[in-house]
CSV table of C-alpha atoms and ligand atoms in Angstrom, one decimal:
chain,number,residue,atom,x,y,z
A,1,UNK,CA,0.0,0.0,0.0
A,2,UNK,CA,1.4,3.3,-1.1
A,3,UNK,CA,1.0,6.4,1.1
A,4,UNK,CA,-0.6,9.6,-0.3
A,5,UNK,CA,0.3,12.1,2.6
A,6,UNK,CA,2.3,12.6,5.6
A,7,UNK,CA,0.8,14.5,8.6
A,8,UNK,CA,3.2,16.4,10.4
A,9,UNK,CA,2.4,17.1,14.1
A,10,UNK,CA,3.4,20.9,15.2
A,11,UNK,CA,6.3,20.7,18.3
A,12,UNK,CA,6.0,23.4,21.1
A,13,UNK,CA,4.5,25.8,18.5
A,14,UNK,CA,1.1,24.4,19.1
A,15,UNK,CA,1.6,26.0,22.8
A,16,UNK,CA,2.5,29.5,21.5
A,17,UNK,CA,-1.0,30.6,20.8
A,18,UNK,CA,-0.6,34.6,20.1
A,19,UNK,CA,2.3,33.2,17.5
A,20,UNK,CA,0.9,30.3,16.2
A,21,UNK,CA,0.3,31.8,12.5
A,22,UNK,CA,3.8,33.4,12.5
A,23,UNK,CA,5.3,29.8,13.5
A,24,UNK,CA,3.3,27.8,10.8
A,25,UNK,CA,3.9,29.8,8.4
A,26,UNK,CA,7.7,30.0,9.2
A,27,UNK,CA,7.7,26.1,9.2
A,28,UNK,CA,5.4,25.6,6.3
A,29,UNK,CA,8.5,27.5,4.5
A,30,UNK,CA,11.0,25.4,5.9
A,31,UNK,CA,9.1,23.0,5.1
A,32,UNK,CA,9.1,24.0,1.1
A,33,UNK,CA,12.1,25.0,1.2
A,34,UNK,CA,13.4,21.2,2.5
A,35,UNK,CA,11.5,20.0,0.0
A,36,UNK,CA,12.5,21.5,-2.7
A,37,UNK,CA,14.1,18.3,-5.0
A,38,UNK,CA,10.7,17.2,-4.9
A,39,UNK,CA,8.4,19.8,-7.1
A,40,UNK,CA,4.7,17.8,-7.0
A,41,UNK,CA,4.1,17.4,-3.0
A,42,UNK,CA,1.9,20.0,-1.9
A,43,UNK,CA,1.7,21.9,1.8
A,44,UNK,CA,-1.1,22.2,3.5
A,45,UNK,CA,-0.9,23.9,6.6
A,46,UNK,CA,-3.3,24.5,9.4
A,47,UNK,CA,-3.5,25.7,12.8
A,48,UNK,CA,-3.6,22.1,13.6
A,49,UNK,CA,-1.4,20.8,11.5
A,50,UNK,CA,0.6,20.1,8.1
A,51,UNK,CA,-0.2,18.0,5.5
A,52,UNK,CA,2.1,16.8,3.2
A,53,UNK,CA,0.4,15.8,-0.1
A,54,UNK,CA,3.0,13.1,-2.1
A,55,UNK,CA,1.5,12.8,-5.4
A,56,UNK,CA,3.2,9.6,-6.2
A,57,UNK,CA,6.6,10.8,-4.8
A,58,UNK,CA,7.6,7.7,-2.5
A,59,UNK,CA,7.5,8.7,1.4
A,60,UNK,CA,10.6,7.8,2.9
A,61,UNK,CA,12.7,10.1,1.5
A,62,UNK,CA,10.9,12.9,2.4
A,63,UNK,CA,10.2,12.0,5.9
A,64,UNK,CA,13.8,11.6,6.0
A,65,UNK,CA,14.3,15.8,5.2
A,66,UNK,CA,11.4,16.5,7.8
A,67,UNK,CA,13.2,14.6,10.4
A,68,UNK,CA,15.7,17.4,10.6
A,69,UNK,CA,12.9,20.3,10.3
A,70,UNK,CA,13.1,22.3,13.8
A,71,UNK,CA,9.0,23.1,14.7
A,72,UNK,CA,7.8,19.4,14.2
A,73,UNK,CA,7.3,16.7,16.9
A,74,UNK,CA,6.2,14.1,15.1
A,75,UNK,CA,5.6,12.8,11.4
A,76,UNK,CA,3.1,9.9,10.3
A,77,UNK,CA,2.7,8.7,6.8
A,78,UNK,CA,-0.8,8.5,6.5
A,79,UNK,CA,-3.8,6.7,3.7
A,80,UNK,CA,-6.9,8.3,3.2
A,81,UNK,CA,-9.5,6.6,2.1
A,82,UNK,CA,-13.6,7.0,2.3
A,83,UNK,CA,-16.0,7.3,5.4
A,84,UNK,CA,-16.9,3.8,4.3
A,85,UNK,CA,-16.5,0.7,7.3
A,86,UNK,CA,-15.4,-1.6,4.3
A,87,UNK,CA,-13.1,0.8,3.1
A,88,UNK,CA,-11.3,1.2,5.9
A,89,UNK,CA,-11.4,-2.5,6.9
A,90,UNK,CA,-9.4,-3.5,3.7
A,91,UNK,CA,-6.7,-0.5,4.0
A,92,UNK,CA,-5.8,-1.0,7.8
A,93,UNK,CA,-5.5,-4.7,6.9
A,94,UNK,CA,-3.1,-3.3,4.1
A,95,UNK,CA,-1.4,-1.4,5.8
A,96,UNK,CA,-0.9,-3.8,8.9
A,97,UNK,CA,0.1,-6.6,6.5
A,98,UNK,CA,2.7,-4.4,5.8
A,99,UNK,CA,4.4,-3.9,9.2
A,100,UNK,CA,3.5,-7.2,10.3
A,101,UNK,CA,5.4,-10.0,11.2
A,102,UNK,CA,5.0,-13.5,12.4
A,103,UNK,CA,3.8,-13.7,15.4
A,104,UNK,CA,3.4,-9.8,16.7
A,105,UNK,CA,1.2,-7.6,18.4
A,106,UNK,CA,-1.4,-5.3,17.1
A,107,UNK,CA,-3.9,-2.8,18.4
A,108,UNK,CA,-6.3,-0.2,16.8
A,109,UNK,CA,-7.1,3.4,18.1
A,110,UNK,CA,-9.8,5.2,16.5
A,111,UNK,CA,-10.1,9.0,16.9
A,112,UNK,CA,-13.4,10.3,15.7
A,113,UNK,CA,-13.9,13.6,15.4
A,114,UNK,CA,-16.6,13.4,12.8
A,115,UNK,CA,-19.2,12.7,15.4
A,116,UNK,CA,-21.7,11.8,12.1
A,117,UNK,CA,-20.2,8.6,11.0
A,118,UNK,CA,-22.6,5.4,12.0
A,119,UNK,CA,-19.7,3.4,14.5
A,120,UNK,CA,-18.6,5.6,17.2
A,121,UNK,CA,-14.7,5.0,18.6
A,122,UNK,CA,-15.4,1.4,20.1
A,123,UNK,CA,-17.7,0.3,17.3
A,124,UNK,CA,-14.5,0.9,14.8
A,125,UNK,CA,-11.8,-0.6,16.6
A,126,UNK,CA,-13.7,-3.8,17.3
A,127,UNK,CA,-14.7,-3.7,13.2
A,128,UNK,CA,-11.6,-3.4,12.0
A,129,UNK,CA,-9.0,-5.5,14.8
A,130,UNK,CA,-11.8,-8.1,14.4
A,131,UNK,CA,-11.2,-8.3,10.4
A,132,UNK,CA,-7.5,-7.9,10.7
A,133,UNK,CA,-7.4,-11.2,13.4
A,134,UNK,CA,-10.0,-13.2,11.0
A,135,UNK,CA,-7.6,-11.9,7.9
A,136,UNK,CA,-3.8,-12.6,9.5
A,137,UNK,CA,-2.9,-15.8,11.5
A,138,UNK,CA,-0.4,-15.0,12.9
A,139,UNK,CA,-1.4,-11.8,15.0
A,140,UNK,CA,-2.7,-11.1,18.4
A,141,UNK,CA,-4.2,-8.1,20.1
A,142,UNK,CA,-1.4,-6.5,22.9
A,143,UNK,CA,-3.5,-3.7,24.1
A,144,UNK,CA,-0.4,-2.4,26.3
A,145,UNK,CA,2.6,-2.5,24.1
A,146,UNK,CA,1.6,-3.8,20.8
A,147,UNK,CA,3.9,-3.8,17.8
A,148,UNK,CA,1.7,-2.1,15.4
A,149,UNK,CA,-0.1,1.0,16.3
A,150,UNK,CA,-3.0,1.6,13.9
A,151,UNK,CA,-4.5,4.9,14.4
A,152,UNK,CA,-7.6,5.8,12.4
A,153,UNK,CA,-9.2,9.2,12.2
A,154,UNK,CA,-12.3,9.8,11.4
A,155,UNK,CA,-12.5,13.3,10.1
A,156,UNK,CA,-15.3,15.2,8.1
A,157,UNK,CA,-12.9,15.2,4.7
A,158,UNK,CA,-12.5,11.9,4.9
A,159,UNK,CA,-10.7,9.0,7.2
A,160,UNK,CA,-6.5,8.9,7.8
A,161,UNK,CA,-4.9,5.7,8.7
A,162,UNK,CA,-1.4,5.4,9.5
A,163,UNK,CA,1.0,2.9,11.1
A,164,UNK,CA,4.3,4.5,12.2
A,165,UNK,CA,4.8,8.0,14.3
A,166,UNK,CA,8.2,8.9,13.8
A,167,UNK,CA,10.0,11.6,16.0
A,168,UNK,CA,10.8,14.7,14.8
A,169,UNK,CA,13.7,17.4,16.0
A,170,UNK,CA,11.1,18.9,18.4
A,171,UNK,CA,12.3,22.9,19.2
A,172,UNK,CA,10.7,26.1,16.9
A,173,UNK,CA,11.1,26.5,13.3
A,174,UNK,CA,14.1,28.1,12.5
A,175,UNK,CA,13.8,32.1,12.1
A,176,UNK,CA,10.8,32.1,14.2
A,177,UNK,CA,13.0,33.7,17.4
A,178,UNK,CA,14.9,36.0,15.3
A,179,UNK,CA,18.6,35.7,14.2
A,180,UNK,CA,21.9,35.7,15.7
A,181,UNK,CA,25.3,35.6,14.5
A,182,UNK,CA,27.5,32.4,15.3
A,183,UNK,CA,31.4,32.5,16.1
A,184,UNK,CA,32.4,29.2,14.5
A,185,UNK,CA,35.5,28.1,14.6
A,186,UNK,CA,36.7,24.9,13.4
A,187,UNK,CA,37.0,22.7,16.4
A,188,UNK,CA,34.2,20.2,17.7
A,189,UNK,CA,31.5,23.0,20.6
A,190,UNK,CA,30.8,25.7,18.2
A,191,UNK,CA,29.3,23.8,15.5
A,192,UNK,CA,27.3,21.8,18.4
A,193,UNK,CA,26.3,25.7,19.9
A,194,UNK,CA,25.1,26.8,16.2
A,195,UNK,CA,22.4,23.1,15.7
A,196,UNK,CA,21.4,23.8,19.4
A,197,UNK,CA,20.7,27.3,19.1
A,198,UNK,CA,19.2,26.7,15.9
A,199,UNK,CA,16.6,24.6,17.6
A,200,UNK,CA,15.3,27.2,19.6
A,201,UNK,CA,14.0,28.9,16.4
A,202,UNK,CA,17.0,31.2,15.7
A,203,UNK,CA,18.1,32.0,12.6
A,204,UNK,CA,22.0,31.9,11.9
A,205,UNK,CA,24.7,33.4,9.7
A,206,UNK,CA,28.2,32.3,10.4
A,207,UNK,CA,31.3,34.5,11.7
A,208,UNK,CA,34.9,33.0,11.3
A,209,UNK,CA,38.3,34.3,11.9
A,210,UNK,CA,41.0,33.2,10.0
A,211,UNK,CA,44.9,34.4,9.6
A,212,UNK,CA,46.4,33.9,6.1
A,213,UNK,CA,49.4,32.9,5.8
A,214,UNK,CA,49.4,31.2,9.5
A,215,UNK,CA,45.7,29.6,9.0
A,216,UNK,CA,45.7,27.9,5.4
A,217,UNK,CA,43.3,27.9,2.8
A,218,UNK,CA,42.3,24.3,4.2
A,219,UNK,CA,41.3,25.2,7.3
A,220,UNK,CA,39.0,28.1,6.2
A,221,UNK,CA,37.1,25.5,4.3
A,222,UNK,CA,37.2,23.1,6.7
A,223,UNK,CA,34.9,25.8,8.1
A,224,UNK,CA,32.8,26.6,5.0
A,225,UNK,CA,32.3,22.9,5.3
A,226,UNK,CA,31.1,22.9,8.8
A,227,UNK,CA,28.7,26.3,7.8
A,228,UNK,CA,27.6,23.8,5.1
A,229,UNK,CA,26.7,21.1,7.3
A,230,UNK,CA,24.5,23.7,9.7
A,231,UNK,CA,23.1,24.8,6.5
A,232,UNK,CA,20.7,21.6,6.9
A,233,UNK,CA,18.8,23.5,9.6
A,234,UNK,CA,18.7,27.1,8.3
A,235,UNK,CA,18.0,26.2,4.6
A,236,UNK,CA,21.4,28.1,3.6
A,237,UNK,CA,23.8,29.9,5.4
A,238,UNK,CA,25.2,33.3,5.3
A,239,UNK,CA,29.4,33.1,6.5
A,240,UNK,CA,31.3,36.0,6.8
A,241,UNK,CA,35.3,35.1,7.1
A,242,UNK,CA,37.2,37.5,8.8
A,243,UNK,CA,40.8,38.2,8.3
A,244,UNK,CA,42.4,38.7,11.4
A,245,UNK,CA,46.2,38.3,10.6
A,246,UNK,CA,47.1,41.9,11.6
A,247,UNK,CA,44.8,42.2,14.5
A,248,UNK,CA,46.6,39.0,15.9
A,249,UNK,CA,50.3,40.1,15.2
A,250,UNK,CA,49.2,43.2,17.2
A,251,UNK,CA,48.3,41.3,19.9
A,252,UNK,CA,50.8,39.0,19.9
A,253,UNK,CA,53.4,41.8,19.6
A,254,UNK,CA,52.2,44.2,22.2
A,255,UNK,CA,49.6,43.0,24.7
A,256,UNK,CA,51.3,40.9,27.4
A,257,UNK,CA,51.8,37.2,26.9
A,258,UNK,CA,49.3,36.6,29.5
A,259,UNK,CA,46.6,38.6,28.2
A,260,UNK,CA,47.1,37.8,24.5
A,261,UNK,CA,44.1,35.2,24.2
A,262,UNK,CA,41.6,37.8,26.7
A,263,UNK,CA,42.5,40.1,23.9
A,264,UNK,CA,42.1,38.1,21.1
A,265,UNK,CA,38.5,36.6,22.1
A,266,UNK,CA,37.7,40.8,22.8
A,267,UNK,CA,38.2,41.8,19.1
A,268,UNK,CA,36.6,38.8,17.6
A,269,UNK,CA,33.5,40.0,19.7
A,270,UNK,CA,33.6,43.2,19.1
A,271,UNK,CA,34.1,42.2,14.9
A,272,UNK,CA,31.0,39.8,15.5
A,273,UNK,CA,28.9,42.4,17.4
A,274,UNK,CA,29.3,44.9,14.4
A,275,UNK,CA,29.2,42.6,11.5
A,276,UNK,CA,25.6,41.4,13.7
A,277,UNK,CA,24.2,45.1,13.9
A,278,UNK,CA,25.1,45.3,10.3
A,279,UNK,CA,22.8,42.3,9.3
A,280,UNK,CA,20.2,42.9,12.1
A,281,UNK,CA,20.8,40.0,14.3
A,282,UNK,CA,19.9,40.6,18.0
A,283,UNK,CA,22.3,38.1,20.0
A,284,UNK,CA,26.0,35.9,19.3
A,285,UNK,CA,26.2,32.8,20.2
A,286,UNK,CA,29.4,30.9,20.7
A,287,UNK,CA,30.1,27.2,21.7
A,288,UNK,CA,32.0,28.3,24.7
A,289,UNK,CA,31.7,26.2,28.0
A,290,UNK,CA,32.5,26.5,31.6
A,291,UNK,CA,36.1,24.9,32.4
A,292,UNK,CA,37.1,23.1,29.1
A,293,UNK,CA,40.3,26.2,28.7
A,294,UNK,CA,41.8,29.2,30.1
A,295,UNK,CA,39.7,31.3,28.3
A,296,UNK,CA,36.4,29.8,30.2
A,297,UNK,CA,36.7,30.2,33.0
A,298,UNK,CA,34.1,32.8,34.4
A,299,UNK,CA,36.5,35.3,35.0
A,300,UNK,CA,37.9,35.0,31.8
A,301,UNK,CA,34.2,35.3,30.3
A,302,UNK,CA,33.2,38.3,31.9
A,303,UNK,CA,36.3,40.2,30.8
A,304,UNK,CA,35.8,39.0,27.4
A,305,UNK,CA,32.3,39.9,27.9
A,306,UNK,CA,33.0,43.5,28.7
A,307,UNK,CA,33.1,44.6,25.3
A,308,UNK,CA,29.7,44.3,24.0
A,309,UNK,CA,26.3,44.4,26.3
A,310,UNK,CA,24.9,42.6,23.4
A,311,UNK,CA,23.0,38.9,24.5
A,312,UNK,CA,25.7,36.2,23.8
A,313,UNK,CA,23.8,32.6,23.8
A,314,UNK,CA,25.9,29.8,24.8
A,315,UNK,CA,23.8,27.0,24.7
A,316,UNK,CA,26.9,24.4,25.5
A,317,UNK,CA,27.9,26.4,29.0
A,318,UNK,CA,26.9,23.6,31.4
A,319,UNK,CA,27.6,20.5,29.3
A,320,UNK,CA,30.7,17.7,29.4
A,321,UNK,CA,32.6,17.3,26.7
A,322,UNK,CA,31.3,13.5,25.8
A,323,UNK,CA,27.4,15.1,25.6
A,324,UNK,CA,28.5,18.1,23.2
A,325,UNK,CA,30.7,15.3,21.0
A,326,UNK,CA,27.4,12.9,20.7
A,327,UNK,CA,25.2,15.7,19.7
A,328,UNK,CA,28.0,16.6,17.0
A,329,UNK,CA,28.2,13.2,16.0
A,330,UNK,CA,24.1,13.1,15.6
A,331,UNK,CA,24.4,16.2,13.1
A,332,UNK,CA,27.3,15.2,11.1
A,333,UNK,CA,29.9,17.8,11.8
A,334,UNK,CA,32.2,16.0,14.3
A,335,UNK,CA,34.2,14.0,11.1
A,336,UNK,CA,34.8,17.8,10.1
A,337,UNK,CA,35.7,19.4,13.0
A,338,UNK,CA,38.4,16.6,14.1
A,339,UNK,CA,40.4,17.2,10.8
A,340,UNK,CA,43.3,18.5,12.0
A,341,UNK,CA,43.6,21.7,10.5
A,342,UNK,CA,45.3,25.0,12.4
A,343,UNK,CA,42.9,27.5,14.1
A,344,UNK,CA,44.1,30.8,14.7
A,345,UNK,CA,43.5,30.6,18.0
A,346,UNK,CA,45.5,27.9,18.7
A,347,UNK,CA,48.9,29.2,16.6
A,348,UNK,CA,49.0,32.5,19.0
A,349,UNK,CA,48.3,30.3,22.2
A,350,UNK,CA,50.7,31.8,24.6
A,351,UNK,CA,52.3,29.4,26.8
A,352,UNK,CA,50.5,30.3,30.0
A,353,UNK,CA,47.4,32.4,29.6
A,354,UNK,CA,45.9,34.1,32.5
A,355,UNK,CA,43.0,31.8,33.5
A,356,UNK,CA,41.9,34.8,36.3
A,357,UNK,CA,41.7,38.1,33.7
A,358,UNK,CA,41.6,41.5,35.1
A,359,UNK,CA,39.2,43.6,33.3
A,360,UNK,CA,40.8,46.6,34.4
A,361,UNK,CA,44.6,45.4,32.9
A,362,UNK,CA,43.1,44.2,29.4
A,363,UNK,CA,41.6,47.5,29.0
A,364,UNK,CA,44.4,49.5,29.9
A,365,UNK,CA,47.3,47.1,27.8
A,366,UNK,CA,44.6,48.0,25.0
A,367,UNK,CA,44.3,51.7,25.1
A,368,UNK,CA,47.5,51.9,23.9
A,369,UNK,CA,47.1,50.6,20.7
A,370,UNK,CA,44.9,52.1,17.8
A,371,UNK,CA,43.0,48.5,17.3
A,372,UNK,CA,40.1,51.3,16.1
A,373,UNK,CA,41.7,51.4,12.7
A,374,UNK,CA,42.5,47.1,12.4
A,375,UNK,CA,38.9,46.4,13.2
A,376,UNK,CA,37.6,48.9,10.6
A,377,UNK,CA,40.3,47.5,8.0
A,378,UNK,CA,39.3,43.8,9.4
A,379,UNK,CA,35.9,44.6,8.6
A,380,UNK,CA,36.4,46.3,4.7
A,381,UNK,CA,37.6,43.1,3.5
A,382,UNK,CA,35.2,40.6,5.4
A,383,UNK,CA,34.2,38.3,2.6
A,384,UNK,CA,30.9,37.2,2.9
A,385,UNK,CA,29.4,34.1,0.9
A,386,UNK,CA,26.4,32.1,1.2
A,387,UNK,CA,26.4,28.3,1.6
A,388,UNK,CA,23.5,25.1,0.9
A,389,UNK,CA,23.5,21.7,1.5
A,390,UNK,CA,23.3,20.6,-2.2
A,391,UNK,CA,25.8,23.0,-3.5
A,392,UNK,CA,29.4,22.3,-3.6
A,393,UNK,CA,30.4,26.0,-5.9
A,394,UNK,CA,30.4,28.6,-4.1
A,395,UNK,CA,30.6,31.6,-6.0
A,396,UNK,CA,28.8,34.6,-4.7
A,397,UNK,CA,31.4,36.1,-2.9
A,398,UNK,CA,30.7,39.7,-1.9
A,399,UNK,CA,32.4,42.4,0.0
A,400,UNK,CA,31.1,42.9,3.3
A,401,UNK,CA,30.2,47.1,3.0
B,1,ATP,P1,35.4,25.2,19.6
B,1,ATP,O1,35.4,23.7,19.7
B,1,ATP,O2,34.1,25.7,19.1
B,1,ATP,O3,36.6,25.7,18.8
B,1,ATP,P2,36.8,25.5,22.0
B,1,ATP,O4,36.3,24.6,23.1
B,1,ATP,O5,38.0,25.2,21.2
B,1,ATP,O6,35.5,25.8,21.0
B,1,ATP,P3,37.8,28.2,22.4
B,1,ATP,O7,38.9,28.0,21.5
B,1,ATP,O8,38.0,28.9,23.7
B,1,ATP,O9,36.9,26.9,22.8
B,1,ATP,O10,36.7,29.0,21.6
B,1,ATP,C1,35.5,29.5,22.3
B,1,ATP,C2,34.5,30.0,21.2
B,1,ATP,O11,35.0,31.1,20.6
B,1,ATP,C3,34.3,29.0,20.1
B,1,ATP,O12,33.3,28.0,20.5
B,1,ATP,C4,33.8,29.9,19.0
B,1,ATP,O13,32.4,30.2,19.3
B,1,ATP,C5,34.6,31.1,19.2
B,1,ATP,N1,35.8,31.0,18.4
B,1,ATP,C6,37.0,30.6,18.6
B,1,ATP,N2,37.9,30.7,17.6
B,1,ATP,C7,37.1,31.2,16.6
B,1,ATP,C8,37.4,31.6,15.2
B,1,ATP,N3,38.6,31.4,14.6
B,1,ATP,N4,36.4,32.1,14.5
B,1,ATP,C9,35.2,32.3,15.0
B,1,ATP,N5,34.8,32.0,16.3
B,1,ATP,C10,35.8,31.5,17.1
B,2,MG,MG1,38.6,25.8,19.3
């Protein structure tokens, strides 16, 4: 039995009532826009929820792309067929035969909210479980945990069986809580900060530093690659690379060994803060965490912290290292970020960085140097490129002002 649509059950959306519209119809564009390799589905969205029309397009290959669709909790590929007792008899025993196998459980659950049609909720599950036992051997009734969960729905368009409920991402559609910049580097939290922050419904563009000639062209698309990989959640993604040579050399030259990496992590954020008022996000978000490096420890965060009062997000503050690598491994990005490419960060490392920061001592080591005019060059030739999942050229490079 082929299935004609997929129902697609809202997530926490279906809680937000004064947003509701705005969230369906940012998911029922997500939704399109996931779909895109397959032109004859159709959308229909409701308050409710989403239909997902097939027109002969096979089903698991799209509920593959929903699975990854922030704003959905669940998916169910789903038969329709008339508000006829025979009718539906013959497809759920279809559709079990299907699923079944030798020796399992079954059990039906009827929802009826056409309170017209002749059987009410009892009167349907004892029709059709009683043809499906006298039409299949080998198959019993497990009322508690059966193997096979046939739901049918009586509706007034018609009656929606289906077999399988399969769990979506959960969170908010993506763009549906605003948009916020992400400092991604190359190594294994930031991508992991980007998904998760992603899933609260924000929309993302990437910010990378890089340091030609000490960073090669390898490791900045090591990056791309990893922007690429996020791009599965956003639809595309917006990166802006950085350079950051001279800023670095400065530091490294003229700030106190000590202090080099507080001063390093303060000009990335104040380049992230102004390339994110330039595109109208309202937050950063970074994949720092509490106690993995010198430069987390709270101290070290709240002097880095000092130079911007804009919201910085980091969803991966409280988690151990082994969660944030299984989440990476779930989304795909953790065989990227272990190629072991150079990072900026870690070429300047100085070879004992103050893990206690002074505010007051960053501050004044940096008033002596005119870092106004590095960040404004830094920022002139930002190179800013959008990336998608299906695309390997990249060619719309674009100078950031
Ligand atoms: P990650 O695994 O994301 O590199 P980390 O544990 O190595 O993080 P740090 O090197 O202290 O931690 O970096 C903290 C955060 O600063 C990163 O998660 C990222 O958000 C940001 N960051 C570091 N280096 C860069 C860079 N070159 N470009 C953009 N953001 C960066
Ligand atoms: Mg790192």
């Amino acid at each position: 039995m082929k299935y004609d649509r997929i129902l697609v059950r809202y997530g926490e959306l279906s809680l937000k009532r004064k947003n509701r519209k705005k969230f369906v119809g940012k998911l029922t564009k997500n939704v399109r826009d996931a779909l895109e390799a397959f032109p004859s589905v159709k959308i229909h969205a409701d308050r409710e929820r989403m239909f997902i029309h097939l027109h002969g397009e096979e089903s698991a290959p799209i509920v593959e792309c929903l699975k990854n669709i922030f704003g959905i909790q669940s998916i169910s590929p789903v038969v329709k067929v008339d508000k006829d007792i025979d009718e539906i008899q013959k497809a759920s025993l279809q559709l079990v035969q299907q699923f079944h196998q030798a020796g399992g459980s079954f059990k039906v659950v009827t929802k009826r909210s056409d309170k017209s049609f002749s059987l009410d909720t009892n009167g349907v599950n004892h029709a059709v479980g009683g043809y499906i036992l006298k039409h299949i051997d080998t198959i019993h009734v497990n009322v508690k945990r059966p193997d096979i969960k046939l739901l049918v729905e009586i509706r007034h368009e018609g009656v929606f069986l289906s077999c399988e409920t399969i769990q979506g991402a959960g969170g908010l559609p993506v763009g549906s809580s605003g948009k916020a910049m992400l400092m991604l580097s190359g190594g294994i939290d930031s991508p992991v900060a980007g998904y998760l922050t992603m899933k609260r419904g924000v929309e993302l563009e990437v910010v990378h530093f890089h340091s030609p000639p000490f960073t090669s062209e390898r490791a900045k698309q090591k990056v791309i690659d990893l922007a690429r990989q996020l791009s599965f959640y956003n639809g595309k993604m917006t990166v802006h690379l950085v350079p950051f040579t001279k800023i670095q050399e400065t530091i490294h030259q003229r700030i106190p060994s000590g202090y080099t990496m507080t001063s390093t992590r303060r000009m990335m954020l104040i380049l992230a803060d102004r390339i994110r008022a330039q595109h109208h996000g309202l937050a950063i978000a970074t994949g720092e965490n509490l106690g993995q490096v010198a430069s987390q420890t709270l101290e070290s965060l709240e002097a880095i912290n000092d130079v911007t009062t804009t919201p910085i997000l980091r969803p991966l503050i409280s988690m151990d290292k082994n969660e944030i690598i299984a989440i990476s491994q779930k989304i795909n990005t953790y065989d990227i970020s272990i190629l072991p490419y150079e990072d900026c960060c870690t070429i300047f490392t100085p070879p004992a960085p103050k893990t206690k920061p002074k505010k007051e001592k960053i501050k004044a080591y940096e008033s002596s140097i005119d870092f106004e005019a590095l960040l404004e060059e830094a920022l002139q030739s930002t190179q800013t490129m959008t990336v998608h999942i299906n695309e390997t050229a990249i060619d719309e490079f674009a100078d950031l002002l």
